[in-house]
PDB file of C-alpha atoms in Angstrom:
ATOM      1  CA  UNK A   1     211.400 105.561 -57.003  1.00  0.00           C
ATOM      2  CA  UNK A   2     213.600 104.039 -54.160  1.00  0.00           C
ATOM      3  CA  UNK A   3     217.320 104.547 -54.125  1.00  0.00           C
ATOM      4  CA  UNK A   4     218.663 101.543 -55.109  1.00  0.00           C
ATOM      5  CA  UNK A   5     222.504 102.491 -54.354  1.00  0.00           C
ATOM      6  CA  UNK A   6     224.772  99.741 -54.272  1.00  0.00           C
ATOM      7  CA  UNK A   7     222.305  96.965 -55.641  1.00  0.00           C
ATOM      8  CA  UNK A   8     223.231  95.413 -58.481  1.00  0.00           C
ATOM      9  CA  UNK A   9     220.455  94.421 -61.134  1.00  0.00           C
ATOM     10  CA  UNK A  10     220.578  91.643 -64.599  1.00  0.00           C
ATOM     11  CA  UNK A  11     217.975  92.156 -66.933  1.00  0.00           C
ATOM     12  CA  UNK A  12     218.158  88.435 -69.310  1.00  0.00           C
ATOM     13  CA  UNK A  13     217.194  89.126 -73.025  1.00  0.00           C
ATOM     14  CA  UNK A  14     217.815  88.111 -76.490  1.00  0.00           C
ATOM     15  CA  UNK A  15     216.948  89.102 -79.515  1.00  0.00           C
ATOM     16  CA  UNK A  16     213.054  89.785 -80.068  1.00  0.00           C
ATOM     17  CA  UNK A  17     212.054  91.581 -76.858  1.00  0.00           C
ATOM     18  CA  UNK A  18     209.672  93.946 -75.936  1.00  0.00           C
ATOM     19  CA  UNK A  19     211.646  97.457 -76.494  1.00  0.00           C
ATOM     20  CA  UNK A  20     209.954  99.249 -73.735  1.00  0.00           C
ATOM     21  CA  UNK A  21     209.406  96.474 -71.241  1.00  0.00           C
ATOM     22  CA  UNK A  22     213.780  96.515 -71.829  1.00  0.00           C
ATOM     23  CA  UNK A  23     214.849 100.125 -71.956  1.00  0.00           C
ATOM     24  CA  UNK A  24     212.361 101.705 -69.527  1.00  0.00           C
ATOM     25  CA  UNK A  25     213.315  99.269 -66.639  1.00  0.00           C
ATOM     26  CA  UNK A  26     216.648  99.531 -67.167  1.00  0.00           C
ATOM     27  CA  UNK A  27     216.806 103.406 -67.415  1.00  0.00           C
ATOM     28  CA  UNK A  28     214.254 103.668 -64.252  1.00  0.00           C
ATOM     29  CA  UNK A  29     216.129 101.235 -62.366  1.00  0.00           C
ATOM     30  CA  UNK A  30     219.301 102.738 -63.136  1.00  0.00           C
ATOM     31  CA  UNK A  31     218.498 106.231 -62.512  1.00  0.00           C
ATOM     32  CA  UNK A  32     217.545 105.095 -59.041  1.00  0.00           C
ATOM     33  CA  UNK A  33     221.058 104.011 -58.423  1.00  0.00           C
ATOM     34  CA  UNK A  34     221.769 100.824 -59.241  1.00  0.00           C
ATOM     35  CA  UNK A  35     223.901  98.806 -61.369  1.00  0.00           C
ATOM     36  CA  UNK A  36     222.296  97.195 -64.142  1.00  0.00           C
ATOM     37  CA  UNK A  37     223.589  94.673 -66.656  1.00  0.00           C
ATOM     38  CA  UNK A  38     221.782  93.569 -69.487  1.00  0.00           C
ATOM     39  CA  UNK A  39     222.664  89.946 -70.324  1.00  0.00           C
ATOM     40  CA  UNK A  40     222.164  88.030 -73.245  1.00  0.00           C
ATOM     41  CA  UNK A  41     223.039  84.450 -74.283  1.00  0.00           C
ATOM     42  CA  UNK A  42     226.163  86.231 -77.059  1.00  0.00           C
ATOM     43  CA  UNK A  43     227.505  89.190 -76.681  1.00  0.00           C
ATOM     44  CA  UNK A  44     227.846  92.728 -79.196  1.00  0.00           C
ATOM     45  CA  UNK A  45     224.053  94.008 -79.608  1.00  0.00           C
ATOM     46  CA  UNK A  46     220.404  92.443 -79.073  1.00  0.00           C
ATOM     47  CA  UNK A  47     217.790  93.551 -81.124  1.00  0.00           C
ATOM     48  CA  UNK A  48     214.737  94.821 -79.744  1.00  0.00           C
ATOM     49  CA  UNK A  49     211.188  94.356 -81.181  1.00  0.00           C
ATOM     50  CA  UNK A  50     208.371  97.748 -80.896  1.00  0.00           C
ATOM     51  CA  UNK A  51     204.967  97.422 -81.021  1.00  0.00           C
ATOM     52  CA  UNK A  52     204.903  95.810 -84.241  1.00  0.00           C
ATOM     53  CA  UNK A  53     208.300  95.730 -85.869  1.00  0.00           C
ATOM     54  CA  UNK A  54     211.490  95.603 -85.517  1.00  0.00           C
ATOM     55  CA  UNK A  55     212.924  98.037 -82.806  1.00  0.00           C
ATOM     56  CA  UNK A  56     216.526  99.138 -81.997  1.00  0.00           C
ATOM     57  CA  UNK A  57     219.685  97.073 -80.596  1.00  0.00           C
ATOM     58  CA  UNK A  58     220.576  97.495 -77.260  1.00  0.00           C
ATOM     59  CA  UNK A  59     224.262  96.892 -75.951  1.00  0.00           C
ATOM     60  CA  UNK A  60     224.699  93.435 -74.156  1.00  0.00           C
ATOM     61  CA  UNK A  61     226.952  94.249 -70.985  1.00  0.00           C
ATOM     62  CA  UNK A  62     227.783  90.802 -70.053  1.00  0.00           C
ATOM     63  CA  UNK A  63     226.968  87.123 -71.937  1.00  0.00           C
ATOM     64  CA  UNK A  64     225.153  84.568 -69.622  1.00  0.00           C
ATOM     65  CA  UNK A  65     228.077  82.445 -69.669  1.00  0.00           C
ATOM     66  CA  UNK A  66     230.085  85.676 -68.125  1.00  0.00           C
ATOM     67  CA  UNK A  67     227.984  86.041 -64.834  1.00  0.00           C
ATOM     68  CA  UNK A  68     226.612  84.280 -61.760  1.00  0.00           C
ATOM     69  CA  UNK A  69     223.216  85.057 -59.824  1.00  0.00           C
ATOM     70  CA  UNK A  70     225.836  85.739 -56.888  1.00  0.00           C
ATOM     71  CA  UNK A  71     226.435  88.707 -58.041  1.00  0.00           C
ATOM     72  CA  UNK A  72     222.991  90.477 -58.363  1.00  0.00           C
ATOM     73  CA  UNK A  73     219.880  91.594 -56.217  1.00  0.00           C
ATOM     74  CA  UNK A  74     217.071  90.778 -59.047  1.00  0.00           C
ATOM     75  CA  UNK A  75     216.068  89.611 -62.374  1.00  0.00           C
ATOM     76  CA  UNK A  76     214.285  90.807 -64.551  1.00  0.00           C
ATOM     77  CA  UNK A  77     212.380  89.489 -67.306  1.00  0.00           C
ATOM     78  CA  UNK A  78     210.899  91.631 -70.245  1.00  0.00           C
ATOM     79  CA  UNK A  79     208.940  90.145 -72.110  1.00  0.00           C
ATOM     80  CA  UNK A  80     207.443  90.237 -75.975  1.00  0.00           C
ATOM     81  CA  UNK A  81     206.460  87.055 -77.263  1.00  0.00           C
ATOM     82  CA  UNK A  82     210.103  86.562 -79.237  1.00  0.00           C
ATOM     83  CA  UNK A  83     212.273  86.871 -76.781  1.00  0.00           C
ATOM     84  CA  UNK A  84     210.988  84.620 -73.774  1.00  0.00           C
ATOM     85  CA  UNK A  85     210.349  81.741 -76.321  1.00  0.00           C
ATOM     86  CA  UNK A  86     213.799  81.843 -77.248  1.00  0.00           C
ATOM     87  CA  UNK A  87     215.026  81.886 -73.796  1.00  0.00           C
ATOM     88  CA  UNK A  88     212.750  79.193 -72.370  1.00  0.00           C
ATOM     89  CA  UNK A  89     214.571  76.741 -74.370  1.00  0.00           C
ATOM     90  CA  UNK A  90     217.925  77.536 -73.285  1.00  0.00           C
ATOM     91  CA  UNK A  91     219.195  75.599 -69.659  1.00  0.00           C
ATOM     92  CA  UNK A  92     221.540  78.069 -68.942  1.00  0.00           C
ATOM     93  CA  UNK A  93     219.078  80.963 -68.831  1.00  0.00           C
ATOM     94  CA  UNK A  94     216.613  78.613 -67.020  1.00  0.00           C
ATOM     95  CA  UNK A  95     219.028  77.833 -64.773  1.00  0.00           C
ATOM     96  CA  UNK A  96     220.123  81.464 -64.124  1.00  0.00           C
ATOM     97  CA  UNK A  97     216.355  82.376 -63.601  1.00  0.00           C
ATOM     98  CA  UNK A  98     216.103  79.663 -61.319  1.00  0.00           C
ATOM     99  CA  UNK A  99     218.978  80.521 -58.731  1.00  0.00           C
ATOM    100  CA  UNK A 100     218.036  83.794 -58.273  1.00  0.00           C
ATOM    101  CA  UNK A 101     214.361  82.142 -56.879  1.00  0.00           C
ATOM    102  CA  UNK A 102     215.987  79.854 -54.483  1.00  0.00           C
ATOM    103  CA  UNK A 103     218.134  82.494 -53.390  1.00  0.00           C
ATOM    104  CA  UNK A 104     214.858  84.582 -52.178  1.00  0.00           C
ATOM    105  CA  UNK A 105     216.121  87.236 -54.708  1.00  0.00           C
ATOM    106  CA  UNK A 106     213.769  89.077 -56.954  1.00  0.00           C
ATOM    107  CA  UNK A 107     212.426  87.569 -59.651  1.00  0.00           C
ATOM    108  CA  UNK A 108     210.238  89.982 -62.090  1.00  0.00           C
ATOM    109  CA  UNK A 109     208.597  89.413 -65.441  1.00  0.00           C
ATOM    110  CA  UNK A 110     206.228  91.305 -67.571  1.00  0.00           C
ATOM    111  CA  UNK A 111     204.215  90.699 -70.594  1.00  0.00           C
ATOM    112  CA  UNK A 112     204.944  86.937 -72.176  1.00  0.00           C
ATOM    113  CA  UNK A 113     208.386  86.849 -69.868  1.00  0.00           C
ATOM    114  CA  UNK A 114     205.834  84.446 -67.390  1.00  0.00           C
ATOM    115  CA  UNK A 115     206.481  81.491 -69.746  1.00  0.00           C
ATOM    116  CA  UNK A 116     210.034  81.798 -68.085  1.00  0.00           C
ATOM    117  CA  UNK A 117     208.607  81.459 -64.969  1.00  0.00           C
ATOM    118  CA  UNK A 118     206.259  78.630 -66.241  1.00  0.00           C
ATOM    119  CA  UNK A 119     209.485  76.644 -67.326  1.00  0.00           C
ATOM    120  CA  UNK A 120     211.535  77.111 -64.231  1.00  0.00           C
ATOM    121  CA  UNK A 121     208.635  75.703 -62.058  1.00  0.00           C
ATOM    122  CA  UNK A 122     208.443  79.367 -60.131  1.00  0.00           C
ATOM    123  CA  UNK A 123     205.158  80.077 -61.322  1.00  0.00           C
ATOM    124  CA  UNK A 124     203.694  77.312 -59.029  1.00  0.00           C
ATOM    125  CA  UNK A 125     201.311  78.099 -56.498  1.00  0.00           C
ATOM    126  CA  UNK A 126     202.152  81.734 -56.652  1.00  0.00           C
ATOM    127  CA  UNK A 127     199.543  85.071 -57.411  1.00  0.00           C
ATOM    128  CA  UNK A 128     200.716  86.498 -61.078  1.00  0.00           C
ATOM    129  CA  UNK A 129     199.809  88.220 -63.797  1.00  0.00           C
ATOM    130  CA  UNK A 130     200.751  88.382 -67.422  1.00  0.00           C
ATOM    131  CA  UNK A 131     199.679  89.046 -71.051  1.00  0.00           C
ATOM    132  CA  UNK A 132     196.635  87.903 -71.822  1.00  0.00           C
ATOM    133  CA  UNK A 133     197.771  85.266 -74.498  1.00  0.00           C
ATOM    134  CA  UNK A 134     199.447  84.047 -71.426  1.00  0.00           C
ATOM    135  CA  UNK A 135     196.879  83.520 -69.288  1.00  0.00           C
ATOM    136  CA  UNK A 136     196.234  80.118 -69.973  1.00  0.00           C
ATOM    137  CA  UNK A 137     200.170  78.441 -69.583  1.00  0.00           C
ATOM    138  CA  UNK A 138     200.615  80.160 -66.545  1.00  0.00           C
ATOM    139  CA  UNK A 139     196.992  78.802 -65.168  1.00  0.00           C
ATOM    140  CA  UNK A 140     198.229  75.680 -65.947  1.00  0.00           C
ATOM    141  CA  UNK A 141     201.316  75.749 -64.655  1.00  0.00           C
ATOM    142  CA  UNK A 142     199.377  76.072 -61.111  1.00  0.00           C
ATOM    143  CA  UNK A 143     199.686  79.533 -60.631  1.00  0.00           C
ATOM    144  CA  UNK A 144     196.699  81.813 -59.395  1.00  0.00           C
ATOM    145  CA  UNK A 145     196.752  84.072 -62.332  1.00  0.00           C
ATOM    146  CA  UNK A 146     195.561  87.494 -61.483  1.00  0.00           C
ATOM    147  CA  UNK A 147     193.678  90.477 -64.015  1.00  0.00           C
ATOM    148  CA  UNK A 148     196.144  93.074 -62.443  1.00  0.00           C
ATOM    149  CA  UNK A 149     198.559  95.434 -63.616  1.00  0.00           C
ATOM    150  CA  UNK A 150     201.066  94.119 -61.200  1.00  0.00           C
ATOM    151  CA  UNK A 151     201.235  91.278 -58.898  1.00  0.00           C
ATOM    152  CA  UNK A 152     203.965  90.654 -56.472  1.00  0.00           C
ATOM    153  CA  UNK A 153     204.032  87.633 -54.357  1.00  0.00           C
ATOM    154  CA  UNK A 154     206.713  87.100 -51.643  1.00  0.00           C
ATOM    155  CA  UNK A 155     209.465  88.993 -54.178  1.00  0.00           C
ATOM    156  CA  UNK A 156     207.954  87.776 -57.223  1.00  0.00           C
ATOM    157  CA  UNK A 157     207.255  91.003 -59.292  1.00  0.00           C
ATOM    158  CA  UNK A 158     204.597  90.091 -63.061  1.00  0.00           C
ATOM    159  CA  UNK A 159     203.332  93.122 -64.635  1.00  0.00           C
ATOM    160  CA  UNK A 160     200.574  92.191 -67.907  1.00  0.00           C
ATOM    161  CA  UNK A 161     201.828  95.162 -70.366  1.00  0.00           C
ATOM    162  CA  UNK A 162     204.255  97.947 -70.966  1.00  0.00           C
ATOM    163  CA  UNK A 163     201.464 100.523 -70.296  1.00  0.00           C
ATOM    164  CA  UNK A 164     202.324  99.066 -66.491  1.00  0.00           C
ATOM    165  CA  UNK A 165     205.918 100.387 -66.801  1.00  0.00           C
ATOM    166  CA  UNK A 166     206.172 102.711 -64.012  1.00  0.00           C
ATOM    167  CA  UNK A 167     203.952 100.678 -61.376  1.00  0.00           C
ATOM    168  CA  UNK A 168     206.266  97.351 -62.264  1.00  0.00           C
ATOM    169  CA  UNK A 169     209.589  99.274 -62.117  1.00  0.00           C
ATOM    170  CA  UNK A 170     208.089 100.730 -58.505  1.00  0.00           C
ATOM    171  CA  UNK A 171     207.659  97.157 -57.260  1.00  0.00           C
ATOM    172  CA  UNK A 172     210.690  96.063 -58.698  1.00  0.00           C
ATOM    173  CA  UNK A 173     212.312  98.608 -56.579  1.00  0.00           C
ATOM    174  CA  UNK A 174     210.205  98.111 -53.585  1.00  0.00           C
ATOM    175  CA  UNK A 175     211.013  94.298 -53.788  1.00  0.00           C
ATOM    176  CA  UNK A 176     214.736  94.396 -54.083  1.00  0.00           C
ATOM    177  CA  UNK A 177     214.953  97.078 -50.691  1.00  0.00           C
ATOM    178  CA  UNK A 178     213.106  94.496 -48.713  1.00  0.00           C
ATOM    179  CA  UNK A 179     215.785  92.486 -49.397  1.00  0.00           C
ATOM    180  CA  UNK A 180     215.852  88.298 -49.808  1.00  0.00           C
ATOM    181  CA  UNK A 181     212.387  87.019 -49.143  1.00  0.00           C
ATOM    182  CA  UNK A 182     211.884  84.017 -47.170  1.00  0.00           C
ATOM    183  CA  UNK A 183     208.823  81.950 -49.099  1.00  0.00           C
ATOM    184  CA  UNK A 184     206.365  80.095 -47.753  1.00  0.00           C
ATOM    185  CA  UNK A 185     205.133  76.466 -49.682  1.00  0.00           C
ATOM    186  CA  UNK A 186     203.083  77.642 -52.367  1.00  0.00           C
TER     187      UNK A 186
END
């Protein structure tokens, strides 16, 4: 992976996600260098959700209310179906999400983390992928939905599942030393 040195990194969660789509981004993206926060809408401990139960907490580093887009390269978005549902309802994470899109910052979700981008209005007009069960919201949210491990488009990062851990966090990396991309109208 890409030394990411001196770039700074949120990963936005609540309770519910995807324990690998969590952990193995932050760990990668970390041991590449950078700083990475994992935010949450309260702070103390999130709890995680594996496979098909409950998983383990992970420390919360800073609360949403805490932190500004300003002060980090990327987002990203893990996914499991608990955890983006929660989120999408919540302005303040929406709003987050949002700022780090029309700051040409990288924006990357995996797994059912796309319904994020479905509510924020990113997913319009752009090439992504996500879970299956997804497939349909973000079609209809006017994206060009792709049956691809990863898709990036103009430093937009979507990965489908956490068996495409290492080629998302490789994007993710890839994205964020390109530095702010300037997009074209979808």
């Amino acid at each position: 992976m890409q030394n990411l040195q001196g770039k700074s990194i949120a990963i936005l969660a609540t309770n519910g996600f995807e324990q690998s789509e969590l952990e193995v981004p932050r760990d990668k993206l970390r041991g590449a260098g950078a700083t990475v926060h994992v935010i949450s809408l309260e702070p103390g401990r999130i709890k995680g959700w594996d496979k098909d139960d409950w998983g383990n907490p992970v420390d919360v580093d800073r609360t949403l209310d805490s932190v500004s887009a300003d002060d980090y390269d990327a987002i990203v978005l893990p996914g499991g179906q608990i955890n983006p549902d929660l989120l999408r309802v919540e302005q303040k994470a929406l709003d987050f999400i949002s700022k780090f899109w029309s700051d040409n910052k990288t924006v990357a979700a995996i797994c059912h983390a796309p319904w994020l981008l479905v509510e924020t209005g990113i997913a319009k007009g752009r090439k992504m992928t996500s879970y299956p069960s997804v497939k349909t919201d973000v079609i209809n949210a006017g994206a060009h939905w792709q049956d691809s491990p990863v898709v990036t488009d103009q430093g937009l990062v979507t990965s489908r599942n956490p068996g495409d851990l290492d080629a998302f966090c490789e994007k993710i990396a890839e994205e964020i030393k390109e530095g702010r991309h300037e997009r074209r109208a979808a």
